[in-house]
Coordinates of C-alpha atoms and ligand atoms in Angstrom, one line a residue:
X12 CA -51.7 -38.7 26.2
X13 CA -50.3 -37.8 22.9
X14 CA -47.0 -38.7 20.8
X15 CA -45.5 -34.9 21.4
X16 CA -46.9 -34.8 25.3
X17 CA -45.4 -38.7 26.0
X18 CA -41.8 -37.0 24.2
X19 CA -41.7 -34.3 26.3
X20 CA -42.5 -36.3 29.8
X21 CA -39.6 -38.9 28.7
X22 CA -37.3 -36.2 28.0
X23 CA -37.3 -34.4 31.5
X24 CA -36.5 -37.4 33.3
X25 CA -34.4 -39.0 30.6
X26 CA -36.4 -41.8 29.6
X27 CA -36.7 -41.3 26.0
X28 CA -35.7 -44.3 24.9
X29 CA -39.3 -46.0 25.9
X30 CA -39.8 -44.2 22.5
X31 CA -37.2 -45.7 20.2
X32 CA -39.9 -48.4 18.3
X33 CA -42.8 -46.3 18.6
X34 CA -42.7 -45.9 15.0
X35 CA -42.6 -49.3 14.0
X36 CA -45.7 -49.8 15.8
X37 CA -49.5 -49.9 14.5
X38 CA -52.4 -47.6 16.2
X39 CA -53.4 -49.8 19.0
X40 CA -49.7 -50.8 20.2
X41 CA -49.1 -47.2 19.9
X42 CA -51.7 -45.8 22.2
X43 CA -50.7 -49.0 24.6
X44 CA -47.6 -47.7 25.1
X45 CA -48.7 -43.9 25.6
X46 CA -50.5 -44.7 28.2
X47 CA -48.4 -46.8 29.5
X48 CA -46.3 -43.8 30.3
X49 CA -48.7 -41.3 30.9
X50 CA -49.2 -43.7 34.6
X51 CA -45.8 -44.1 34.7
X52 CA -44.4 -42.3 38.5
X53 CA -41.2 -41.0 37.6
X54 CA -39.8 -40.8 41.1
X55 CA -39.2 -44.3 41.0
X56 CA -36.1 -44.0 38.7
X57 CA -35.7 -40.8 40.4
X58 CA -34.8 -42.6 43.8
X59 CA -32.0 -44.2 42.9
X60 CA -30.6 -41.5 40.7
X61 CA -30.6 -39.3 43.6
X62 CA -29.5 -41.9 46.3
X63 CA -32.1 -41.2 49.1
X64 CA -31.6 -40.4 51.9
X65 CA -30.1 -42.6 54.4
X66 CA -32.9 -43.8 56.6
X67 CA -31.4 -45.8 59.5
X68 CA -29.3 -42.6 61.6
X69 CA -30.9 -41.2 64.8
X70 CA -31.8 -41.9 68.0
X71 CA -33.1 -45.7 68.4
X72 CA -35.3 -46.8 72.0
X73 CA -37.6 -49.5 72.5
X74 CA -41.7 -49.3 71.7
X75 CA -44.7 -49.0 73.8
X76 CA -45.6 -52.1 73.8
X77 CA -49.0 -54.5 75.6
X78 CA -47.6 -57.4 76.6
X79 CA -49.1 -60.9 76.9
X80 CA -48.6 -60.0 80.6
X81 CA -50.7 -57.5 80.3
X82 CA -53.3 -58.2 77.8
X83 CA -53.9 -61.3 80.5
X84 CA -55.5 -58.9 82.9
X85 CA -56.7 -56.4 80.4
X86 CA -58.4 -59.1 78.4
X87 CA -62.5 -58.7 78.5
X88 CA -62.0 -55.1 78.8
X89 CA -59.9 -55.3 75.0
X90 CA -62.2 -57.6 73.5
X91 CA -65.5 -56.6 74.7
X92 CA -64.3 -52.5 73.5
X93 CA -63.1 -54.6 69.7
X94 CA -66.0 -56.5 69.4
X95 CA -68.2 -53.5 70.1
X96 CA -66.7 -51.9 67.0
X97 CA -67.0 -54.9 65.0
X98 CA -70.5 -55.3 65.6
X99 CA -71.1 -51.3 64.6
X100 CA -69.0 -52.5 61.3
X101 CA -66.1 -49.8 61.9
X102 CA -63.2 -52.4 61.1
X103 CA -62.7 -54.1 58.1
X104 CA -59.7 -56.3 56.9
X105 CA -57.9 -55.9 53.8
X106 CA -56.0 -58.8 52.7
X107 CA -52.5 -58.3 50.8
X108 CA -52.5 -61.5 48.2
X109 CA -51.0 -59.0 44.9
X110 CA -46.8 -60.9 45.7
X111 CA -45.7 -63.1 43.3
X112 CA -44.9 -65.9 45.9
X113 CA -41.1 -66.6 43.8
X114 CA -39.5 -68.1 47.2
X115 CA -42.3 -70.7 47.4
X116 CA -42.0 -71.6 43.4
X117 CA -45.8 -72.1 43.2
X118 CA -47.4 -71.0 39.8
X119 CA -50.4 -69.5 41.5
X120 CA -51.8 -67.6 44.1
X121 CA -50.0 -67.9 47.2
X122 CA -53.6 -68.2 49.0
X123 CA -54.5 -70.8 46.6
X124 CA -51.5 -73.1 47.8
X125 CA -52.6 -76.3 49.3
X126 CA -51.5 -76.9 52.9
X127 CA -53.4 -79.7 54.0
X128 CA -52.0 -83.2 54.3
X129 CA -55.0 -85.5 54.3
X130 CA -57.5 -83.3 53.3
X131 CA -57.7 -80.0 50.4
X132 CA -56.9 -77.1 53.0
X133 CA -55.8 -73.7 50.6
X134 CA -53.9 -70.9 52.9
X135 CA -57.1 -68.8 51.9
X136 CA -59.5 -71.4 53.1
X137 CA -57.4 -71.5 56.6
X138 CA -57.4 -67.9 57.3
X139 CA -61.1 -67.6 56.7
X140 CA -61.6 -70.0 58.8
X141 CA -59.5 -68.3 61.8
X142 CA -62.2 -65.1 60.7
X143 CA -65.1 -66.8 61.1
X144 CA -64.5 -67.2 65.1
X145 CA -64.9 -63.7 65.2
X146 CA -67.6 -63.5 62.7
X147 CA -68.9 -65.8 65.6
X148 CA -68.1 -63.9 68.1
X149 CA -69.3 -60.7 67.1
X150 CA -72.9 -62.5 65.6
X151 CA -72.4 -60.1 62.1
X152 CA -70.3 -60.4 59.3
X153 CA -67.2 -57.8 58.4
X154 CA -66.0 -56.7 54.7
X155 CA -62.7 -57.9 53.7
X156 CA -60.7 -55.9 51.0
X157 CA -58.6 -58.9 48.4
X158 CA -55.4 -56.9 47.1
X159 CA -54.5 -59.0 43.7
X160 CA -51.9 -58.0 41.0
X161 CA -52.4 -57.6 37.5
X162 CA -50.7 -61.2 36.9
X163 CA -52.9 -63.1 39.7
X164 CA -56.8 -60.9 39.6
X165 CA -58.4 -63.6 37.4
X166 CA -57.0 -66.4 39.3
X167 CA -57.7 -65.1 42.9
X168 CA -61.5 -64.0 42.1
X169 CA -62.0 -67.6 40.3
X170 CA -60.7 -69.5 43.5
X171 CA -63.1 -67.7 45.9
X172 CA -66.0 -67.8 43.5
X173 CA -65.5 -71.7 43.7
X174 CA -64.9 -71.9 47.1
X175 CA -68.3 -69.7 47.7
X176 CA -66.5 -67.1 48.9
X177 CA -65.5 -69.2 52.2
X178 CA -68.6 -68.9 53.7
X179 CA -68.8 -65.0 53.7
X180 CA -71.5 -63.1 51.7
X181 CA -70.1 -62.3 48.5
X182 CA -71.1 -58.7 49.3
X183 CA -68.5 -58.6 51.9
X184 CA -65.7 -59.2 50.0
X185 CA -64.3 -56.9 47.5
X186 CA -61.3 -57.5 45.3
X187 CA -59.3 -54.4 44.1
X188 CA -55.7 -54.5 41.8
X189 CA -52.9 -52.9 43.1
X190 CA -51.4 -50.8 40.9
X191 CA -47.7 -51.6 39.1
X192 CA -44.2 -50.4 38.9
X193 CA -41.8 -50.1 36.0
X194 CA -38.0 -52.5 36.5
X195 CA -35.4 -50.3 36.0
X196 CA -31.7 -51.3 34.7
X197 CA -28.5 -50.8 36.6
X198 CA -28.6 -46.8 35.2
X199 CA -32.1 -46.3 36.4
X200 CA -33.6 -46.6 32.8
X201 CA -37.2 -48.2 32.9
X202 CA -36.8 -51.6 31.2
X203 CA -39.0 -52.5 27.8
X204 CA -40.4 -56.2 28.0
X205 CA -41.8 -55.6 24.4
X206 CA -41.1 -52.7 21.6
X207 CA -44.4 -51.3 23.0
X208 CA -44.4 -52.7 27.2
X209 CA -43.2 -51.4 29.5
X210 CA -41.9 -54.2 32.1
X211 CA -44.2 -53.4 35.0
X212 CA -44.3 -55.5 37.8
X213 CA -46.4 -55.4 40.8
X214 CA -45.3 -52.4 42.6
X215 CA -44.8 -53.9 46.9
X216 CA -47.2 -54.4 49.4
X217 CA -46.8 -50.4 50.6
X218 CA -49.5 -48.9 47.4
X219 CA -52.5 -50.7 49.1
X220 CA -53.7 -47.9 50.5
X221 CA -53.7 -45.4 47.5
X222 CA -54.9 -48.5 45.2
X223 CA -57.5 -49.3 47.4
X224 CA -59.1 -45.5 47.7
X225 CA -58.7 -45.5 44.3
X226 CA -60.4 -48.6 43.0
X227 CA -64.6 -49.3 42.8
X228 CA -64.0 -51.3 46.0
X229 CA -62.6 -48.5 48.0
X230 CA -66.1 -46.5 47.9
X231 CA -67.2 -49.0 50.8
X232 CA -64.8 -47.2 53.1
X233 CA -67.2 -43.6 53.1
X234 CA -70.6 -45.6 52.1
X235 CA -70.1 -48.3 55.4
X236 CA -68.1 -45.2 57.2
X237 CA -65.2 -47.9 58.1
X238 CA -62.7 -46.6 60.6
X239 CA -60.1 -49.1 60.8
X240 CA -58.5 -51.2 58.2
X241 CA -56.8 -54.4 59.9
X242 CA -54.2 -55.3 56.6
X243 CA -52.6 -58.6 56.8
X244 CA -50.1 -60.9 54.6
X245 CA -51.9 -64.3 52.7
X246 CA -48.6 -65.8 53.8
X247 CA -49.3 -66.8 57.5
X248 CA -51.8 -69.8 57.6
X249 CA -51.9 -68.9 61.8
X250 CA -52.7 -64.7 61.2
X251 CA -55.5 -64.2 63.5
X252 CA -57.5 -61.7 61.6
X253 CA -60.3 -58.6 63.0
X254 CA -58.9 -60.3 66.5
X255 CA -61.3 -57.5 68.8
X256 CA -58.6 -57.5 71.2
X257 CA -55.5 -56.4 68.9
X258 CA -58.4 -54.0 68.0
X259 CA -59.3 -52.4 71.2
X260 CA -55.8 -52.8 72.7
X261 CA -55.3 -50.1 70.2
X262 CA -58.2 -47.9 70.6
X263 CA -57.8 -48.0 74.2
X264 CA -54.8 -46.7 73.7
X265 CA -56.0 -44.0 71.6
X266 CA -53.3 -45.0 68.8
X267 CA -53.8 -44.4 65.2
X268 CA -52.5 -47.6 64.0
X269 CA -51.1 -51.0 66.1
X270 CA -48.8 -53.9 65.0
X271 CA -49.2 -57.6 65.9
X272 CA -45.8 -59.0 66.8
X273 CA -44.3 -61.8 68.6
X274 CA -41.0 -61.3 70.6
X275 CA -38.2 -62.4 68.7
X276 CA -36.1 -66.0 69.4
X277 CA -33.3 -64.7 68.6
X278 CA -31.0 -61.7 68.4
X279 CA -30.6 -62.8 64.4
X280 CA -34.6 -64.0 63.9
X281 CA -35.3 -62.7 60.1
X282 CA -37.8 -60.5 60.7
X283 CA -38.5 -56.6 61.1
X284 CA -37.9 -55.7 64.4
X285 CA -40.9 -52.5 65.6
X286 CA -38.9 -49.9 67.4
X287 CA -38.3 -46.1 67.8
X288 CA -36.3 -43.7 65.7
X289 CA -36.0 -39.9 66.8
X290 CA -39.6 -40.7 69.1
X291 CA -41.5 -42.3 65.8
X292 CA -42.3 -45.4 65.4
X293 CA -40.2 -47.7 62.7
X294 CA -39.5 -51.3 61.5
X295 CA -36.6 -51.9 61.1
X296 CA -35.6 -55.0 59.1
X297 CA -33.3 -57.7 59.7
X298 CA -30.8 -56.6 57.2
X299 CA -30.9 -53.6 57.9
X300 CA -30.4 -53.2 61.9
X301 CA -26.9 -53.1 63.2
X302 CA -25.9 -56.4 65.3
X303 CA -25.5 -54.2 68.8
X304 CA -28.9 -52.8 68.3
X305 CA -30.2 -56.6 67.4
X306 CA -28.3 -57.8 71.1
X307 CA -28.9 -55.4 73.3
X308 CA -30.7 -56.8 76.4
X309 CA -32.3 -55.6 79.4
X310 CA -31.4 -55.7 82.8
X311 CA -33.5 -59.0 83.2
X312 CA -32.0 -60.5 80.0
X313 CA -35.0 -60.3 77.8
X314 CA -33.5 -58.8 73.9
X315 CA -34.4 -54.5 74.5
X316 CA -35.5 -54.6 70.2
X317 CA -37.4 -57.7 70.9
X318 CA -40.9 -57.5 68.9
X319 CA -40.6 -58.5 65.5
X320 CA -43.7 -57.8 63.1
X321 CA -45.8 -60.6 61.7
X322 CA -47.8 -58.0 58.9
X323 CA -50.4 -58.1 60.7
X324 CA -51.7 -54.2 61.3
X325 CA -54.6 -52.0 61.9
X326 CA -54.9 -48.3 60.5
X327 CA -57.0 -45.8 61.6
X328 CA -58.4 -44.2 58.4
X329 CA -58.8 -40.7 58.8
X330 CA -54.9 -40.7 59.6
X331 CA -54.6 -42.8 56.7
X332 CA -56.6 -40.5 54.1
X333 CA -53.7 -37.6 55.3
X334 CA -50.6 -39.7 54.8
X335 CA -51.6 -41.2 51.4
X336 CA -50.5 -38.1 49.5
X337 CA -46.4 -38.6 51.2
X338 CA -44.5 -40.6 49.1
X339 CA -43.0 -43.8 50.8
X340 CA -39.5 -44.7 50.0
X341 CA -38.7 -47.1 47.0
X342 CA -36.9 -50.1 47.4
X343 CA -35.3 -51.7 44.5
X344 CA -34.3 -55.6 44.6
X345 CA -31.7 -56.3 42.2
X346 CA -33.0 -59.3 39.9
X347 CA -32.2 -60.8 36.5
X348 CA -34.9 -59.1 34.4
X349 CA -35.7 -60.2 30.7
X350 CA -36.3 -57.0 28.5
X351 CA -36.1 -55.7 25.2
X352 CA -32.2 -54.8 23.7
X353 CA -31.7 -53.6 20.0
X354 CA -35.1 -54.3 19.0
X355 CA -34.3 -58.2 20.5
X356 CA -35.5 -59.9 24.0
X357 CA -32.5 -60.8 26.0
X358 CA -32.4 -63.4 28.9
X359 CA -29.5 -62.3 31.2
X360 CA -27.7 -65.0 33.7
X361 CA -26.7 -62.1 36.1
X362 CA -28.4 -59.6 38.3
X363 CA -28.8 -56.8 35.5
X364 CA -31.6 -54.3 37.1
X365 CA -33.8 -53.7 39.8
X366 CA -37.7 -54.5 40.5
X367 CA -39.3 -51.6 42.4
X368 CA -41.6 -51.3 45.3
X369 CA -43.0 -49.6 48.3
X370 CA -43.7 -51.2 51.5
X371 CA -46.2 -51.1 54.0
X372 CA -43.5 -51.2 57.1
X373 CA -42.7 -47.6 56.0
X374 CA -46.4 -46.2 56.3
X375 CA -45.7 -47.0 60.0
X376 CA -43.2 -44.1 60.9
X377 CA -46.0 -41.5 58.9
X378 CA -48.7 -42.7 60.9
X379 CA -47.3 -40.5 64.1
X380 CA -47.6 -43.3 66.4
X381 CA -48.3 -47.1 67.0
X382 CA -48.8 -49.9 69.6
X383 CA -47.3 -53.0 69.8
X384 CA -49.5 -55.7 70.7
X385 CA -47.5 -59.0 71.3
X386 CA -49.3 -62.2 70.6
X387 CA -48.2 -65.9 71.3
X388 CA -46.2 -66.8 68.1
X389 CA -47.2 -70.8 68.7
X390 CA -50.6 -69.7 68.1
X391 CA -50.5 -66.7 65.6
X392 CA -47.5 -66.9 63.4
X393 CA -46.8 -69.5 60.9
X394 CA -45.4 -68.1 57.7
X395 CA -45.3 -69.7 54.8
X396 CA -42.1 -68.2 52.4
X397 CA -40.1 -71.1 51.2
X398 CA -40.9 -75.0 50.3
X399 CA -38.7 -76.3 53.0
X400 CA -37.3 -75.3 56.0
X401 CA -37.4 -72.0 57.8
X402 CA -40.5 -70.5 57.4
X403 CA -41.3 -73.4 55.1
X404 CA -45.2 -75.3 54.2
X405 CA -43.5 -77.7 56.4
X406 CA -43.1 -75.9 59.5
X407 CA -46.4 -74.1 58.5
X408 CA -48.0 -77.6 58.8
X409 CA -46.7 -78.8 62.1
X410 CA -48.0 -75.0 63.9
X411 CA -51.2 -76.1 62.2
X412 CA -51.2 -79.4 63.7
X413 CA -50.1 -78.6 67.0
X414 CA -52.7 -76.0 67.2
X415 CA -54.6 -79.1 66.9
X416 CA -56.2 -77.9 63.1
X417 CA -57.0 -80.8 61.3
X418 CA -55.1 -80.6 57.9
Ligands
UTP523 P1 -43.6 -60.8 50.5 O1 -42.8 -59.7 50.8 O2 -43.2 -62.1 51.1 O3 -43.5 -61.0 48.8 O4 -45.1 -60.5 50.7 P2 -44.1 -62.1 47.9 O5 -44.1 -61.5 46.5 O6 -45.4 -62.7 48.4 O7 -43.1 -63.3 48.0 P3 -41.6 -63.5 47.4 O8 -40.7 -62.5 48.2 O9 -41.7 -63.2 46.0 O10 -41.2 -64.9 47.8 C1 -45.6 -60.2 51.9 C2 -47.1 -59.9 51.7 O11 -47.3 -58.8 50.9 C3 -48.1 -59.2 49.7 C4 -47.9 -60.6 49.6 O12 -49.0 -61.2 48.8 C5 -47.8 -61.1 51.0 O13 -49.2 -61.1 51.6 N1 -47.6 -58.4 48.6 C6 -46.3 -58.4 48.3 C7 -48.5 -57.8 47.8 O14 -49.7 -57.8 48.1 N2 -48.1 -57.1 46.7 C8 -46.8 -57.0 46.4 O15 -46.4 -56.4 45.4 C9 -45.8 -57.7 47.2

């Protein structure tokens, strides 16, 4: 992109003043920063200008859902129809390890964080080791898809390279970089880190899809003709990954996607709760669902919203390949963001802009429909957000234990 092209872009949607140091700058920092904004998406800045929409009016009711009740009787006919599509290698599983962990405070990959006790046991290490009871099972090998950032790519790739790739071919796994977003200030102006950076940040855990399609790796979809993508957070040390009944309790179903969840403890559990809206599936999250809705209970006293997710999903790809070109809603975090100010880098001690994302909970409602597959949350769900307490390596560790994992 050139100088005049770059001008004109900025001027439209009133972001000129990424411009206001380009002539201070030498050759190279000058085509950084041009094409910088040449893969800038302006509809980022453009959500919050505009206010969108309001997402959370309509008509709310509970989702079709397999219980463990009902997965109990329907169990050999699930897995034997899930492991038959493992086996034909139609199901892959994409791993989402681009966050920047802040809440746990560890200066690494999440998946790198050790959460053994008497022995070196990495998050990454544990869930491969939950996939290779399938890989058992099934008697092959499936690919997994690594989503890194910019910030954590080297790292990740290192880790597994010296952990031989946790006992999978190194053919099977393929590491892609989701793409980035830019911070934005209290206005809506994208933030410079640098007189020519943008600040660009990873940009949420909902681009995987169009990063993936997009990246070298993404070619194994058409050349292995994959089908189904099972996604799934690096933050759950329990997540049950590939699991061929999740995957044919879907296909049974004839659903074009499915959601592992666990029924909620509680009517205030912090997690998003899989219901709904106007006859589409939605998550809903726990800030954002109203306190009656969150309450509600049945006739036999069991909560009416009561399946919370555990990011833990499988997409059918041909659905996926015609929702990738609908935008997904931004969501902007309000942060204390460093960036550039009169040609100096401020440090403010208040909020003073937003970080931008997408997220995958919102590819749910454009994926038409959806199946909730409950799973035992003793056994499958063991998040690992903060150092201590809810959520915490510590209560992480004791699900591990109790599952009787030696850590
Ligand atoms: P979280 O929403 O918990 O975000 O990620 P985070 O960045 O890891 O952690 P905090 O909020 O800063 O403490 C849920 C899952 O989505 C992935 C994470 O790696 C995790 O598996 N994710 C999140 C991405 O892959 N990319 C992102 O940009 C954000």
């Amino acid at each position: 992109m050139d100088f005049q092209s770059a001008k004109d872009l900025l001027n439209k949607y009133e972001q000129s003043h990424l411009l206001q140091y380009y002539e201070e700058l030498s050759i190279d920092d000058k085509s950084y920063l041009l094409s910088q904004i040449e893969g800038l998406d302006f509809s980022v800045a453009q959500g919050l200008n505009g206010k969108r929409e309001e997402q959370n009016d309509g008509e709310y009711s509970p989702i079709n859902a397999v219980s463990l009740n009902d997965i109990k009787e329907l169990r050999q006919r699930y897995f034997s129809l899930g492991i038959d599509q493992i086996k034909s290698g139609k199901v892959a599983a994409v791993l989402l390890a681009g966050g920047q962990g802040t809440r746990l405070g560890y200066d690494a990959p999440k998946g790198t964080f050790n959460i053994g006790i008497n022995k070196n046991l990495s998050i990454f290490g544990q869930q491969f080791a939950n996939m290779h009871k399938v890989v058992q099972a099934a008697g092959c090998y499936f690919t997994v898809f690594v989503m890194t950032s910019d910030k954590n790519n080297e790292q990740t790739k290192q880790f597994f390279k010296q952990n031989n790739y946790f006992g999978f071919p190194k053919d099977k796994i393929l590491f892609f970089v989701q793409k980035t977003s830019p911070a934005l200030d209290l206005n809506g102006k994208i933030l410079l880190e640098e007189k020519n950076k943008i600040a660009l940040a990873p940009n949420g855990n909902g681009g995987w899809y169009s990063s993936l399609i997009e990246s070298e790796a993404g070619k194994a979809i058409s050349e292995q003709n994959i089908e189904w993508l099972n996604v799934y957070s690096v933050d759950n040390v329990l997540q049950q990954i590939c699991d061929p009944i999740f995957i044919g309790a879907t296909l049974s179903g004839g659903y074009n996607c499915g959601a592992k969840v666990v029924k909620k403890t509680c009517p205030e559990e912090r997690v998003g709760v899989l219901m709904n809206q106007n006859g589409k599936p939605t998550i809903v999250e726990y800030y954002e669902i109203s306190s009656e809705l969150a309450s509600k209970r049945d006739a036999d006293g069991e909560l009416t919203y009561r399946y919370g997710v555990i990011l833990n999903y499988l997409f059918k790809v041909d659905v996926l390949n015609e929702v990738v070109s609908k935008n997904l809603p931004w969501h902007y975090a309000k942060k204390i963001l460093p960036h550039l100010k009169d040609g100096e880098k401020v440090y403010p001690t208040e909020p003073n802009g937003y970080k931008t994302e997408t997220l995958v909970v919102d590819m749910i409602k454009l994926m038409g429909n959806c199946l909730a597959v409950e799973v035992d949350r003793e056994k499958e769900f063991a998040p690992v957000k903060n150092k201590t307490g809810v959520d915490s390596v510590d209560s992480a560790r004791a699900l591990l234990i109790k599952n009787g994992i030696e850590i």
